[in-house]
Structure formats: structure tokens, C-alpha cells
Amino acid sequence: MPIPLIEHRPGTAVALKLLSVFLFMVMSAMIKIAVREVPSGEAVFFRSFFCIPVILAWLWQTGELRHGLVTKNPMGHVWRGLFGTAAMTLTFTGLGLLPLPEVTAIGYATPLFTVLFAIFLLNEKVRAIRMTAVGLGLVGVLIVIWPNLTLGAGDMSHAALMGVLAILGASLVRGLVQIHIRRMVQTEHTAAIVFYFSLTATVLSLLTVPFGWVMPSPENIALLVGAGLIGGVAQILMTSAFRFGAASMLAPFDYSSLIFATAIGFVIFSEIPTWSTVAGATLVVAGGVLIIWRERQLGLERGRARAVTDPKG
């Protein structure tokens, strides 16, 4: 079931959201360093396994450990785990091949794919505004990836192209995940969705052991364990943000990740975003904000319709 607002505190909600986005970017930077040595499947294992104790501790502290893990749809969690693990693996692969700001910008395509999947899988009617937003965002993504579409500068260009395809694939799968979660939240507690995803991803990642796991250096072990712990804390902070502010209000703050990614990329990796990344990301963000605005308008319209048909509401 969706997380109810326990108190309307927009300042607290925004602060929690921004901190969670920042921690997710820190986690991505840690993974980016580690995947220079370890394969993506191994990184998924550490990220998922060490997230579990953080989630369990949070559920225990909030008193939701008993009922928060009850599920009415076990297979729904399995499918969510399959899709989510695939997206995480592709993302970690892309992190090892592309600059952090570029990975972040291309990842903004997820809401665009979500709208497209909603059309074909949920039979949602999508009118001109949201289709315009999708078109705007896809043009922005194309601008970001355009420099990597031409092979001819040696192996680095080939690696960059593989990174672009990995992140696009991850964005597409995450769009499918969003559609799946829309269905799951009708019967499943948010805590259960988060916990069982981490559990399923941990198990699935072990299937990649025969494909070349390595013994990480002590430094990379620390990075991988830290990424799992930080990812768990970030997930909790993001979930907590929705207890104090509406999703429509908080959604635009997802785009602060590009600011954090640019700063972290510059300080740690000496990465400077290209003009194509900046220009393309601007269009993608514009498309995403337009979708968010339209969803909010539709929500207000549905609310007014319920008020008319049910005066007691």
C-alpha cells in the first residue's frame, strides 16, 4: 500500500529527498570505482546484500517488521526482482564505461519509457502534452548520446557506445519496473517491495559467479560494502520523504542528481560534462518536468471528480 502522509512538512520532505539523491550519487561513484576491478554482477551482490540489514533495522525501529514484510503477491516480487536486478546490472556496467554526469543524464529517460509502457501495457490514454514531453525527452537523450554513436576513435569509442546501450537498456527496464510497481502497490506494503527486491537481487546476482567473480582488494571491498549500506540508508531517506510531502511535489528534485553527479564527477574523476550532455540533459529534464506537471494536473482533476461524485469526500 502507498505510504500515507503522517504530517505535511514540505521542508523536511525536500531535505530528506535531496539527501537521499546525494547519497545515491555517492553510492554510484563508489560503484564506478569498484567496477574497474570487479564485474557488475558481483557489485550487484554487495549493493543488494548489505542493503538488507539496513532495511531490517529500519523496519524494526519503526515497528513495521512484522506486517511490513507480509506479501499477498510473491510472484510479483519475483518479477520485480528480475527486472530490477537487470536494470541494476546494466547501470553498473554503464558506470564503468561512461562519465557519471552522462550516465545520470541518460538515466533521466526512465519516466519517458514509463509513459510509453503505460500506453501499451496499461492502456492508459496519453494525450498531446505527455506525448510532447516524451518526444522532447527522447530528443534530449539523442543529443546526449550522439557523440558516442560514431565509432572511429578506437576502443574508447566502442566502450562508450556499449556504455550508452547499457544505460539506455537500464532506463527502459526501469520504466517497466515502474509500471510493475504501480500494480504492486495496490496490494503490497512499500517495505515489502523494498526488502524483497534486495533479497531477490542478492540471490540472482549469485548466478553470475561462474562468469568471473574476483577477490576484490581491501579498498574495493570497503567501497562495495559501503555502497550497499549507503544505498540502504538512501532508500530509507527517500521513503521517509514521502511521509512528509506528496510525490508530485518531490518528483522534480530527482533532477538534482545531475548537479551532484557533475560535482562528484569533477572532484573524484576529473570529469567535465560536455555541452551535448548539458544541452541534452536540459531537454530531458524539461520533458520529465512536463510529465510530472501533467500527472499532477490529472491527479487534481481526479480529486475534483471524486469530490463531485462523493460529497462526503
PDB file of C-alpha atoms in Angstrom:
ATOM      1  CA  MET A   1       0.000   0.000   0.000  1.00  0.00           C
ATOM      2  CA  PRO A   2       1.228   3.549  -0.618  1.00  0.00           C
ATOM      3  CA  ILE A   3       2.930   5.383   2.233  1.00  0.00           C
ATOM      4  CA  PRO A   4       0.440   7.769   3.850  1.00  0.00           C
ATOM      5  CA  LEU A   5       1.426  11.301   4.727  1.00  0.00           C
ATOM      6  CA  ILE A   6       1.788  11.385   8.510  1.00  0.00           C
ATOM      7  CA  GLU A   7       2.442  15.121   8.571  1.00  0.00           C
ATOM      8  CA  HIS A   8       2.684  17.786   5.902  1.00  0.00           C
ATOM      9  CA  ARG A   9       6.205  19.161   6.363  1.00  0.00           C
ATOM     10  CA  PRO A  10       7.462  20.158   2.914  1.00  0.00           C
ATOM     11  CA  GLY A  11      10.797  21.494   4.174  1.00  0.00           C
ATOM     12  CA  THR A  12      11.620  18.194   5.861  1.00  0.00           C
ATOM     13  CA  ALA A  13      10.405  16.245   2.832  1.00  0.00           C
ATOM     14  CA  VAL A  14      12.611  18.198   0.407  1.00  0.00           C
ATOM     15  CA  ALA A  15      15.639  17.932   2.716  1.00  0.00           C
ATOM     16  CA  LEU A  16      15.227  14.157   3.010  1.00  0.00           C
ATOM     17  CA  LYS A  17      14.734  13.821  -0.743  1.00  0.00           C
ATOM     18  CA  LEU A  18      17.825  15.869  -1.605  1.00  0.00           C
ATOM     19  CA  LEU A  19      19.943  13.970   0.916  1.00  0.00           C
ATOM     20  CA  SER A  20      18.765  10.642  -0.499  1.00  0.00           C
ATOM     21  CA  VAL A  21      19.557  11.732  -4.065  1.00  0.00           C
ATOM     22  CA  PHE A  22      23.019  12.882  -2.959  1.00  0.00           C
ATOM     23  CA  LEU A  23      23.701   9.568  -1.206  1.00  0.00           C
ATOM     24  CA  PHE A  24      22.584   7.632  -4.283  1.00  0.00           C
ATOM     25  CA  MET A  25      25.122   9.624  -6.312  1.00  0.00           C
ATOM     26  CA  VAL A  26      27.829   8.878  -3.722  1.00  0.00           C
ATOM     27  CA  MET A  27      26.890   5.207  -3.973  1.00  0.00           C
ATOM     28  CA  SER A  28      27.148   5.368  -7.776  1.00  0.00           C
ATOM     29  CA  ALA A  29      30.607   6.922  -7.528  1.00  0.00           C
ATOM     30  CA  MET A  30      31.734   4.136  -5.189  1.00  0.00           C
ATOM     31  CA  ILE A  31      30.389   1.515  -7.583  1.00  0.00           C
ATOM     32  CA  LYS A  32      32.052   3.283 -10.522  1.00  0.00           C
ATOM     33  CA  ILE A  33      35.430   2.940  -8.836  1.00  0.00           C
ATOM     34  CA  ALA A  34      34.846  -0.675  -7.788  1.00  0.00           C
ATOM     35  CA  VAL A  35      33.694  -1.972 -11.196  1.00  0.00           C
ATOM     36  CA  ARG A  36      37.111  -1.164 -12.590  1.00  0.00           C
ATOM     37  CA  GLU A  37      38.153  -4.359 -10.812  1.00  0.00           C
ATOM     38  CA  VAL A  38      35.014  -6.398 -10.106  1.00  0.00           C
ATOM     39  CA  PRO A  39      32.300  -7.488 -12.576  1.00  0.00           C
ATOM     40  CA  SER A  40      28.893  -5.861 -12.455  1.00  0.00           C
ATOM     41  CA  GLY A  41      27.145  -8.975 -11.129  1.00  0.00           C
ATOM     42  CA  GLU A  42      29.464  -9.070  -8.134  1.00  0.00           C
ATOM     43  CA  ALA A  43      28.841  -5.379  -7.484  1.00  0.00           C
ATOM     44  CA  VAL A  44      25.081  -6.053  -7.558  1.00  0.00           C
ATOM     45  CA  PHE A  45      25.553  -8.705  -4.874  1.00  0.00           C
ATOM     46  CA  PHE A  46      27.357  -6.350  -2.493  1.00  0.00           C
ATOM     47  CA  ARG A  47      24.939  -3.490  -3.195  1.00  0.00           C
ATOM     48  CA  SER A  48      21.901  -5.693  -2.502  1.00  0.00           C
ATOM     49  CA  PHE A  49      23.169  -7.911   0.331  1.00  0.00           C
ATOM     50  CA  PHE A  50      24.494  -5.127   2.544  1.00  0.00           C
ATOM     51  CA  CYS A  51      21.331  -3.114   1.978  1.00  0.00           C
ATOM     52  CA  ILE A  52      19.229  -5.804   3.699  1.00  0.00           C
ATOM     53  CA  PRO A  53      20.411  -5.299   7.318  1.00  0.00           C
ATOM     54  CA  VAL A  54      19.851  -1.553   7.000  1.00  0.00           C
ATOM     55  CA  ILE A  55      16.283  -2.120   5.802  1.00  0.00           C
ATOM     56  CA  LEU A  56      15.557  -4.692   8.527  1.00  0.00           C
ATOM     57  CA  ALA A  57      16.936  -2.370  11.221  1.00  0.00           C
ATOM     58  CA  TRP A  58      14.737   0.443   9.901  1.00  0.00           C
ATOM     59  CA  LEU A  59      11.624  -1.774   9.886  1.00  0.00           C
ATOM     60  CA  TRP A  60      12.369  -2.943  13.431  1.00  0.00           C
ATOM     61  CA  GLN A  61      12.903   0.605  14.650  1.00  0.00           C
ATOM     62  CA  THR A  62       9.629   1.793  13.077  1.00  0.00           C
ATOM     63  CA  GLY A  63       7.689  -1.207  14.380  1.00  0.00           C
ATOM     64  CA  GLU A  64       6.826  -2.403  10.859  1.00  0.00           C
ATOM     65  CA  LEU A  65       8.971  -5.540  10.824  1.00  0.00           C
ATOM     66  CA  ARG A  66       6.060  -7.913  11.453  1.00  0.00           C
ATOM     67  CA  HIS A  67       3.456  -6.663   8.979  1.00  0.00           C
ATOM     68  CA  GLY A  68       5.759  -4.766   6.634  1.00  0.00           C
ATOM     69  CA  LEU A  69       7.158  -7.965   5.104  1.00  0.00           C
ATOM     70  CA  VAL A  70       3.828  -9.731   4.617  1.00  0.00           C
ATOM     71  CA  THR A  71       3.100 -10.284   0.943  1.00  0.00           C
ATOM     72  CA  LYS A  72      -0.023 -11.233  -0.982  1.00  0.00           C
ATOM     73  CA  ASN A  73       1.784 -11.436  -4.317  1.00  0.00           C
ATOM     74  CA  PRO A  74       5.033 -13.469  -4.086  1.00  0.00           C
ATOM     75  CA  MET A  75       5.426 -13.820  -7.844  1.00  0.00           C
ATOM     76  CA  GLY A  76       5.048 -10.080  -8.231  1.00  0.00           C
ATOM     77  CA  HIS A  77       8.157  -9.658  -6.091  1.00  0.00           C
ATOM     78  CA  VAL A  78       9.995 -12.246  -8.169  1.00  0.00           C
ATOM     79  CA  TRP A  79       9.275 -10.357 -11.382  1.00  0.00           C
ATOM     80  CA  ARG A  80      10.138  -7.039  -9.745  1.00  0.00           C
ATOM     81  CA  GLY A  81      13.423  -8.611  -8.638  1.00  0.00           C
ATOM     82  CA  LEU A  82      14.207  -9.910 -12.116  1.00  0.00           C
ATOM     83  CA  PHE A  83      13.542  -6.584 -13.787  1.00  0.00           C
ATOM     84  CA  GLY A  84      15.233  -4.546 -11.070  1.00  0.00           C
ATOM     85  CA  THR A  85      18.342  -6.745 -10.982  1.00  0.00           C
ATOM     86  CA  ALA A  86      18.691  -6.489 -14.749  1.00  0.00           C
ATOM     87  CA  ALA A  87      18.431  -2.695 -14.546  1.00  0.00           C
ATOM     88  CA  MET A  88      20.977  -2.506 -11.732  1.00  0.00           C
ATOM     89  CA  THR A  89      23.442  -4.751 -13.575  1.00  0.00           C
ATOM     90  CA  LEU A  90      23.159  -2.669 -16.743  1.00  0.00           C
ATOM     91  CA  THR A  91      23.572   0.547 -14.743  1.00  0.00           C
ATOM     92  CA  PHE A  92      26.715  -0.706 -13.031  1.00  0.00           C
ATOM     93  CA  THR A  93      28.081  -1.781 -16.405  1.00  0.00           C
ATOM     94  CA  GLY A  94      27.441   1.687 -17.809  1.00  0.00           C
ATOM     95  CA  LEU A  95      29.055   3.343 -14.788  1.00  0.00           C
ATOM     96  CA  GLY A  96      32.297   1.598 -15.648  1.00  0.00           C
ATOM     97  CA  LEU A  97      32.224   2.894 -19.222  1.00  0.00           C
ATOM     98  CA  LEU A  98      30.806   6.439 -19.113  1.00  0.00           C
ATOM     99  CA  PRO A  99      31.292   9.646 -17.101  1.00  0.00           C
ATOM    100  CA  LEU A 100      28.961   9.922 -14.098  1.00  0.00           C
ATOM    101  CA  PRO A 101      27.080  13.025 -15.404  1.00  0.00           C
ATOM    102  CA  GLU A 102      26.426  11.284 -18.722  1.00  0.00           C
ATOM    103  CA  VAL A 103      25.111   8.157 -17.001  1.00  0.00           C
ATOM    104  CA  THR A 104      22.828  10.358 -14.903  1.00  0.00           C
ATOM    105  CA  ALA A 105      21.531  12.338 -17.886  1.00  0.00           C
ATOM    106  CA  ILE A 106      20.743   9.262 -19.972  1.00  0.00           C
ATOM    107  CA  GLY A 107      19.060   7.689 -16.947  1.00  0.00           C
ATOM    108  CA  TYR A 108      16.525  10.513 -16.993  1.00  0.00           C
ATOM    109  CA  ALA A 109      14.905   8.675 -19.901  1.00  0.00           C
ATOM    110  CA  THR A 110      13.196   6.329 -17.415  1.00  0.00           C
ATOM    111  CA  PRO A 111       9.996   8.438 -16.987  1.00  0.00           C
ATOM    112  CA  LEU A 112       9.734   8.678 -20.772  1.00  0.00           C
ATOM    113  CA  PHE A 113       9.820   4.898 -21.147  1.00  0.00           C
ATOM    114  CA  THR A 114       7.326   4.621 -18.279  1.00  0.00           C
ATOM    115  CA  VAL A 115       4.830   6.725 -20.222  1.00  0.00           C
ATOM    116  CA  LEU A 116       5.311   4.592 -23.339  1.00  0.00           C
ATOM    117  CA  PHE A 117       4.847   1.362 -21.376  1.00  0.00           C
ATOM    118  CA  ALA A 118       1.732   2.814 -19.736  1.00  0.00           C
ATOM    119  CA  ILE A 119       0.244   3.240 -23.200  1.00  0.00           C
ATOM    120  CA  PHE A 120       0.885  -0.320 -24.345  1.00  0.00           C
ATOM    121  CA  LEU A 121       0.653  -2.290 -21.077  1.00  0.00           C
ATOM    122  CA  LEU A 122      -1.892  -0.364 -19.012  1.00  0.00           C
ATOM    123  CA  ASN A 123      -3.927   1.002 -21.935  1.00  0.00           C
ATOM    124  CA  GLU A 124      -3.597   4.491 -20.494  1.00  0.00           C
ATOM    125  CA  LYS A 125      -4.759   7.324 -22.726  1.00  0.00           C
ATOM    126  CA  VAL A 126      -1.832   9.643 -23.318  1.00  0.00           C
ATOM    127  CA  ARG A 127      -2.695  12.960 -24.912  1.00  0.00           C
ATOM    128  CA  ALA A 128      -0.689  15.655 -26.623  1.00  0.00           C
ATOM    129  CA  ILE A 129       1.035  17.130 -23.551  1.00  0.00           C
ATOM    130  CA  ARG A 130       2.606  13.894 -22.351  1.00  0.00           C
ATOM    131  CA  MET A 131       3.477  12.774 -25.878  1.00  0.00           C
ATOM    132  CA  THR A 132       5.193  16.127 -26.429  1.00  0.00           C
ATOM    133  CA  ALA A 133       7.118  15.571 -23.198  1.00  0.00           C
ATOM    134  CA  VAL A 134       8.196  12.119 -24.358  1.00  0.00           C
ATOM    135  CA  GLY A 135       9.331  13.487 -27.714  1.00  0.00           C
ATOM    136  CA  LEU A 136      11.236  16.323 -26.050  1.00  0.00           C
ATOM    137  CA  GLY A 137      12.966  13.931 -23.701  1.00  0.00           C
ATOM    138  CA  LEU A 138      13.914  11.462 -26.414  1.00  0.00           C
ATOM    139  CA  VAL A 139      15.466  14.263 -28.463  1.00  0.00           C
ATOM    140  CA  GLY A 140      17.439  15.255 -25.373  1.00  0.00           C
ATOM    141  CA  VAL A 141      18.681  11.701 -24.876  1.00  0.00           C
ATOM    142  CA  LEU A 142      19.704  11.554 -28.525  1.00  0.00           C
ATOM    143  CA  ILE A 143      21.724  14.757 -28.104  1.00  0.00           C
ATOM    144  CA  VAL A 144      23.499  13.293 -25.052  1.00  0.00           C
ATOM    145  CA  ILE A 145      24.426  10.036 -26.748  1.00  0.00           C
ATOM    146  CA  TRP A 146      25.157  11.434 -30.227  1.00  0.00           C
ATOM    147  CA  PRO A 147      28.933  11.847 -29.716  1.00  0.00           C
ATOM    148  CA  ASN A 148      29.151   8.144 -28.835  1.00  0.00           C
ATOM    149  CA  LEU A 149      27.206   6.892 -31.850  1.00  0.00           C
ATOM    150  CA  THR A 150      30.109   7.256 -34.262  1.00  0.00           C
ATOM    151  CA  LEU A 151      32.732   4.569 -33.937  1.00  0.00           C
ATOM    152  CA  GLY A 152      36.106   5.550 -35.276  1.00  0.00           C
ATOM    153  CA  ALA A 153      38.134   6.846 -32.389  1.00  0.00           C
ATOM    154  CA  GLY A 154      39.372   3.447 -31.277  1.00  0.00           C
ATOM    155  CA  ASP A 155      38.417   1.180 -28.407  1.00  0.00           C
ATOM    156  CA  MET A 156      37.300   4.029 -26.144  1.00  0.00           C
ATOM    157  CA  SER A 157      34.520   4.978 -28.550  1.00  0.00           C
ATOM    158  CA  HIS A 158      33.415   1.359 -28.727  1.00  0.00           C
ATOM    159  CA  ALA A 159      33.395   1.136 -24.910  1.00  0.00           C
ATOM    160  CA  ALA A 160      31.439   4.393 -24.682  1.00  0.00           C
ATOM    161  CA  LEU A 161      28.861   3.088 -27.139  1.00  0.00           C
ATOM    162  CA  MET A 162      28.480  -0.063 -25.054  1.00  0.00           C
ATOM    163  CA  GLY A 163      28.018   2.151 -22.004  1.00  0.00           C
ATOM    164  CA  VAL A 164      25.304   4.167 -23.743  1.00  0.00           C
ATOM    165  CA  LEU A 165      23.458   0.986 -24.740  1.00  0.00           C
ATOM    166  CA  ALA A 166      23.748  -0.355 -21.179  1.00  0.00           C
ATOM    167  CA  ILE A 167      22.288   2.795 -19.602  1.00  0.00           C
ATOM    168  CA  LEU A 168      19.530   3.051 -22.210  1.00  0.00           C
ATOM    169  CA  GLY A 169      18.703  -0.597 -21.546  1.00  0.00           C
ATOM    170  CA  ALA A 170      18.671   0.065 -17.808  1.00  0.00           C
ATOM    171  CA  SER A 171      16.357   3.068 -18.285  1.00  0.00           C
ATOM    172  CA  LEU A 172      13.993   1.011 -20.417  1.00  0.00           C
ATOM    173  CA  VAL A 173      13.852  -1.814 -17.868  1.00  0.00           C
ATOM    174  CA  ARG A 174      13.373   0.660 -15.005  1.00  0.00           C
ATOM    175  CA  GLY A 175      10.415   2.076 -16.932  1.00  0.00           C
ATOM    176  CA  LEU A 176       8.958  -1.426 -16.963  1.00  0.00           C
ATOM    177  CA  VAL A 177       9.687  -1.719 -13.236  1.00  0.00           C
ATOM    178  CA  GLN A 178       7.745   1.496 -12.578  1.00  0.00           C
ATOM    179  CA  ILE A 179       4.707   0.069 -14.375  1.00  0.00           C
ATOM    180  CA  HIS A 180       5.014  -3.164 -12.400  1.00  0.00           C
ATOM    181  CA  ILE A 181       5.264  -1.301  -9.091  1.00  0.00           C
ATOM    182  CA  ARG A 182       2.144   0.702  -9.957  1.00  0.00           C
ATOM    183  CA  ARG A 183       0.304  -2.610  -9.870  1.00  0.00           C
ATOM    184  CA  MET A 184       2.099  -3.986  -6.819  1.00  0.00           C
ATOM    185  CA  VAL A 185       1.391  -1.046  -4.506  1.00  0.00           C
ATOM    186  CA  GLN A 186      -2.317  -1.858  -4.746  1.00  0.00           C
ATOM    187  CA  THR A 187      -1.752  -4.914  -2.526  1.00  0.00           C
ATOM    188  CA  GLU A 188       1.843  -4.751  -1.238  1.00  0.00           C
ATOM    189  CA  HIS A 189       3.405  -2.709   1.553  1.00  0.00           C
ATOM    190  CA  THR A 190       6.223  -0.404   0.448  1.00  0.00           C
ATOM    191  CA  ALA A 191       8.598  -2.025   2.932  1.00  0.00           C
ATOM    192  CA  ALA A 192       7.914  -5.451   1.442  1.00  0.00           C
ATOM    193  CA  ILE A 193       8.656  -4.196  -2.081  1.00  0.00           C
ATOM    194  CA  VAL A 194      11.983  -2.718  -0.976  1.00  0.00           C
ATOM    195  CA  PHE A 195      13.033  -5.710   1.142  1.00  0.00           C
ATOM    196  CA  TYR A 196      12.119  -8.480  -1.283  1.00  0.00           C
ATOM    197  CA  PHE A 197      13.774  -6.644  -4.139  1.00  0.00           C
ATOM    198  CA  SER A 198      17.056  -6.530  -2.218  1.00  0.00           C
ATOM    199  CA  LEU A 199      16.678 -10.194  -1.277  1.00  0.00           C
ATOM    200  CA  THR A 200      15.860 -11.285  -4.842  1.00  0.00           C
ATOM    201  CA  ALA A 201      18.687  -9.204  -6.318  1.00  0.00           C
ATOM    202  CA  THR A 202      21.134 -10.779  -3.859  1.00  0.00           C
ATOM    203  CA  VAL A 203      20.103 -14.295  -4.887  1.00  0.00           C
ATOM    204  CA  LEU A 204      20.029 -13.542  -8.610  1.00  0.00           C
ATOM    205  CA  SER A 205      23.443 -11.892  -8.529  1.00  0.00           C
ATOM    206  CA  LEU A 206      24.937 -15.144  -7.243  1.00  0.00           C
ATOM    207  CA  LEU A 207      24.056 -16.710 -10.602  1.00  0.00           C
ATOM    208  CA  THR A 208      26.837 -14.595 -12.131  1.00  0.00           C
ATOM    209  CA  VAL A 209      29.565 -16.263 -10.034  1.00  0.00           C
ATOM    210  CA  PRO A 210      30.586 -18.639 -12.882  1.00  0.00           C
ATOM    211  CA  PHE A 211      31.107 -15.636 -15.172  1.00  0.00           C
ATOM    212  CA  GLY A 212      34.218 -14.336 -13.491  1.00  0.00           C
ATOM    213  CA  TRP A 213      33.854 -13.076  -9.936  1.00  0.00           C
ATOM    214  CA  VAL A 214      37.158 -11.909  -8.457  1.00  0.00           C
ATOM    215  CA  MET A 215      38.537 -11.365  -4.970  1.00  0.00           C
ATOM    216  CA  PRO A 216      38.359  -7.586  -4.554  1.00  0.00           C
ATOM    217  CA  SER A 217      41.143  -5.604  -2.964  1.00  0.00           C
ATOM    218  CA  PRO A 218      40.510  -4.403   0.617  1.00  0.00           C
ATOM    219  CA  GLU A 219      39.831  -0.916  -0.754  1.00  0.00           C
ATOM    220  CA  ASN A 220      37.206  -2.198  -3.177  1.00  0.00           C
ATOM    221  CA  ILE A 221      35.606  -4.402  -0.537  1.00  0.00           C
ATOM    222  CA  ALA A 222      35.194  -1.290   1.597  1.00  0.00           C
ATOM    223  CA  LEU A 223      33.706   0.586  -1.364  1.00  0.00           C
ATOM    224  CA  LEU A 224      31.269  -2.218  -2.221  1.00  0.00           C
ATOM    225  CA  VAL A 225      30.121  -2.771   1.366  1.00  0.00           C
ATOM    226  CA  GLY A 226      29.835   0.984   1.826  1.00  0.00           C
ATOM    227  CA  ALA A 227      27.784   1.248  -1.364  1.00  0.00           C
ATOM    228  CA  GLY A 228      25.325  -1.325  -0.023  1.00  0.00           C
ATOM    229  CA  LEU A 229      24.991   0.402   3.349  1.00  0.00           C
ATOM    230  CA  ILE A 230      24.707   3.873   1.833  1.00  0.00           C
ATOM    231  CA  GLY A 231      22.197   2.604  -0.730  1.00  0.00           C
ATOM    232  CA  GLY A 232      20.060   1.223   2.092  1.00  0.00           C
ATOM    233  CA  VAL A 233      20.184   4.500   4.018  1.00  0.00           C
ATOM    234  CA  ALA A 234      19.368   6.455   0.840  1.00  0.00           C
ATOM    235  CA  GLN A 235      16.372   4.204   0.165  1.00  0.00           C
ATOM    236  CA  ILE A 236      15.078   4.782   3.698  1.00  0.00           C
ATOM    237  CA  LEU A 237      15.536   8.546   3.437  1.00  0.00           C
ATOM    238  CA  MET A 238      13.680   8.618   0.118  1.00  0.00           C
ATOM    239  CA  THR A 239      10.849   6.521   1.539  1.00  0.00           C
ATOM    240  CA  SER A 240      10.692   8.758   4.620  1.00  0.00           C
ATOM    241  CA  ALA A 241      10.481  11.862   2.416  1.00  0.00           C
ATOM    242  CA  PHE A 242       7.137  10.662   1.087  1.00  0.00           C
ATOM    243  CA  ARG A 243       5.791  10.608   4.641  1.00  0.00           C
ATOM    244  CA  PHE A 244       6.137  14.384   4.816  1.00  0.00           C
ATOM    245  CA  GLY A 245       5.469  15.506   1.240  1.00  0.00           C
ATOM    246  CA  ALA A 246       3.444  14.475  -1.794  1.00  0.00           C
ATOM    247  CA  ALA A 247       5.104  12.542  -4.598  1.00  0.00           C
ATOM    248  CA  SER A 248       4.162  15.212  -7.151  1.00  0.00           C
ATOM    249  CA  MET A 249       5.939  17.853  -5.067  1.00  0.00           C
ATOM    250  CA  LEU A 250       9.095  15.778  -4.589  1.00  0.00           C
ATOM    251  CA  ALA A 251       9.457  14.325  -8.092  1.00  0.00           C
ATOM    252  CA  PRO A 252      11.254  17.326  -9.673  1.00  0.00           C
ATOM    253  CA  PHE A 253      14.014  17.082  -7.062  1.00  0.00           C
ATOM    254  CA  ASP A 254      15.157  13.839  -8.696  1.00  0.00           C
ATOM    255  CA  TYR A 255      16.855  16.071 -11.249  1.00  0.00           C
ATOM    256  CA  SER A 256      19.181  17.473  -8.600  1.00  0.00           C
ATOM    257  CA  SER A 257      21.133  14.269  -9.190  1.00  0.00           C
ATOM    258  CA  LEU A 258      22.720  15.870 -12.259  1.00  0.00           C
ATOM    259  CA  ILE A 259      24.154  18.652 -10.089  1.00  0.00           C
ATOM    260  CA  PHE A 260      25.511  16.144  -7.594  1.00  0.00           C
ATOM    261  CA  ALA A 261      26.804  13.875 -10.358  1.00  0.00           C
ATOM    262  CA  THR A 262      28.607  16.776 -12.035  1.00  0.00           C
ATOM    263  CA  ALA A 263      30.231  17.877  -8.772  1.00  0.00           C
ATOM    264  CA  ILE A 264      31.259  14.356  -7.750  1.00  0.00           C
ATOM    265  CA  GLY A 265      32.438  13.524 -11.261  1.00  0.00           C
ATOM    266  CA  PHE A 266      34.616  16.634 -11.357  1.00  0.00           C
ATOM    267  CA  VAL A 267      36.112  16.206  -7.871  1.00  0.00           C
ATOM    268  CA  ILE A 268      36.714  12.440  -7.919  1.00  0.00           C
ATOM    269  CA  PHE A 269      37.052  11.517 -11.597  1.00  0.00           C
ATOM    270  CA  SER A 270      38.088  14.850 -13.162  1.00  0.00           C
ATOM    271  CA  GLU A 271      35.057  14.542 -15.446  1.00  0.00           C
ATOM    272  CA  ILE A 272      33.740  17.685 -17.103  1.00  0.00           C
ATOM    273  CA  PRO A 273      30.291  17.366 -18.727  1.00  0.00           C
ATOM    274  CA  THR A 274      30.271  18.135 -22.443  1.00  0.00           C
ATOM    275  CA  TRP A 275      27.984  20.729 -23.991  1.00  0.00           C
ATOM    276  CA  SER A 276      25.985  17.930 -25.603  1.00  0.00           C
ATOM    277  CA  THR A 277      25.416  16.372 -22.172  1.00  0.00           C
ATOM    278  CA  VAL A 278      24.286  19.705 -20.703  1.00  0.00           C
ATOM    279  CA  ALA A 279      22.040  20.584 -23.651  1.00  0.00           C
ATOM    280  CA  GLY A 280      20.537  17.108 -23.901  1.00  0.00           C
ATOM    281  CA  ALA A 281      20.005  16.831 -20.162  1.00  0.00           C
ATOM    282  CA  THR A 282      18.176  20.171 -20.198  1.00  0.00           C
ATOM    283  CA  LEU A 283      15.688  18.843 -22.753  1.00  0.00           C
ATOM    284  CA  VAL A 284      15.269  15.544 -20.909  1.00  0.00           C
ATOM    285  CA  VAL A 285      14.645  17.371 -17.627  1.00  0.00           C
ATOM    286  CA  ALA A 286      12.146  19.665 -19.368  1.00  0.00           C
ATOM    287  CA  GLY A 287      10.289  16.631 -20.704  1.00  0.00           C
ATOM    288  CA  GLY A 288      10.316  14.973 -17.291  1.00  0.00           C
ATOM    289  CA  VAL A 289       9.049  18.077 -15.501  1.00  0.00           C
ATOM    290  CA  LEU A 290       6.285  18.405 -18.096  1.00  0.00           C
ATOM    291  CA  ILE A 291       5.228  14.813 -17.388  1.00  0.00           C
ATOM    292  CA  ILE A 292       5.278  15.487 -13.637  1.00  0.00           C
ATOM    293  CA  TRP A 293       3.187  18.630 -14.102  1.00  0.00           C
ATOM    294  CA  ARG A 294       0.675  16.765 -16.263  1.00  0.00           C
ATOM    295  CA  GLU A 295       0.414  13.899 -13.755  1.00  0.00           C
ATOM    296  CA  ARG A 296      -0.275  16.446 -11.017  1.00  0.00           C
ATOM    297  CA  GLN A 297      -2.985  18.096 -13.112  1.00  0.00           C
ATOM    298  CA  LEU A 298      -4.607  14.727 -13.780  1.00  0.00           C
ATOM    299  CA  GLY A 299      -4.463  13.949 -10.071  1.00  0.00           C
ATOM    300  CA  LEU A 300      -6.227  17.221  -9.240  1.00  0.00           C
ATOM    301  CA  GLU A 301      -8.875  16.508 -11.888  1.00  0.00           C
ATOM    302  CA  ARG A 302      -9.489  13.025 -10.474  1.00  0.00           C
ATOM    303  CA  GLY A 303      -9.720  14.515  -6.989  1.00  0.00           C
ATOM    304  CA  ARG A 304     -12.340  17.048  -8.097  1.00  0.00           C
ATOM    305  CA  ALA A 305     -14.287  14.282  -9.867  1.00  0.00           C
ATOM    306  CA  ARG A 306     -14.336  12.188  -6.685  1.00  0.00           C
ATOM    307  CA  ALA A 307     -15.478  15.205  -4.692  1.00  0.00           C
ATOM    308  CA  VAL A 308     -18.429  15.709  -7.071  1.00  0.00           C
ATOM    309  CA  THR A 309     -19.494  12.047  -7.086  1.00  0.00           C
ATOM    310  CA  ASP A 310     -18.892  11.567  -3.346  1.00  0.00           C
ATOM    311  CA  PRO A 311     -19.881  14.684  -1.396  1.00  0.00           C
ATOM    312  CA  LYS A 312     -18.703  13.073   1.867  1.00  0.00           C
ATOM    313  CA  GLY A 313     -15.120  13.116   0.493  1.00  0.00           C
TER     314      GLY A 313
END
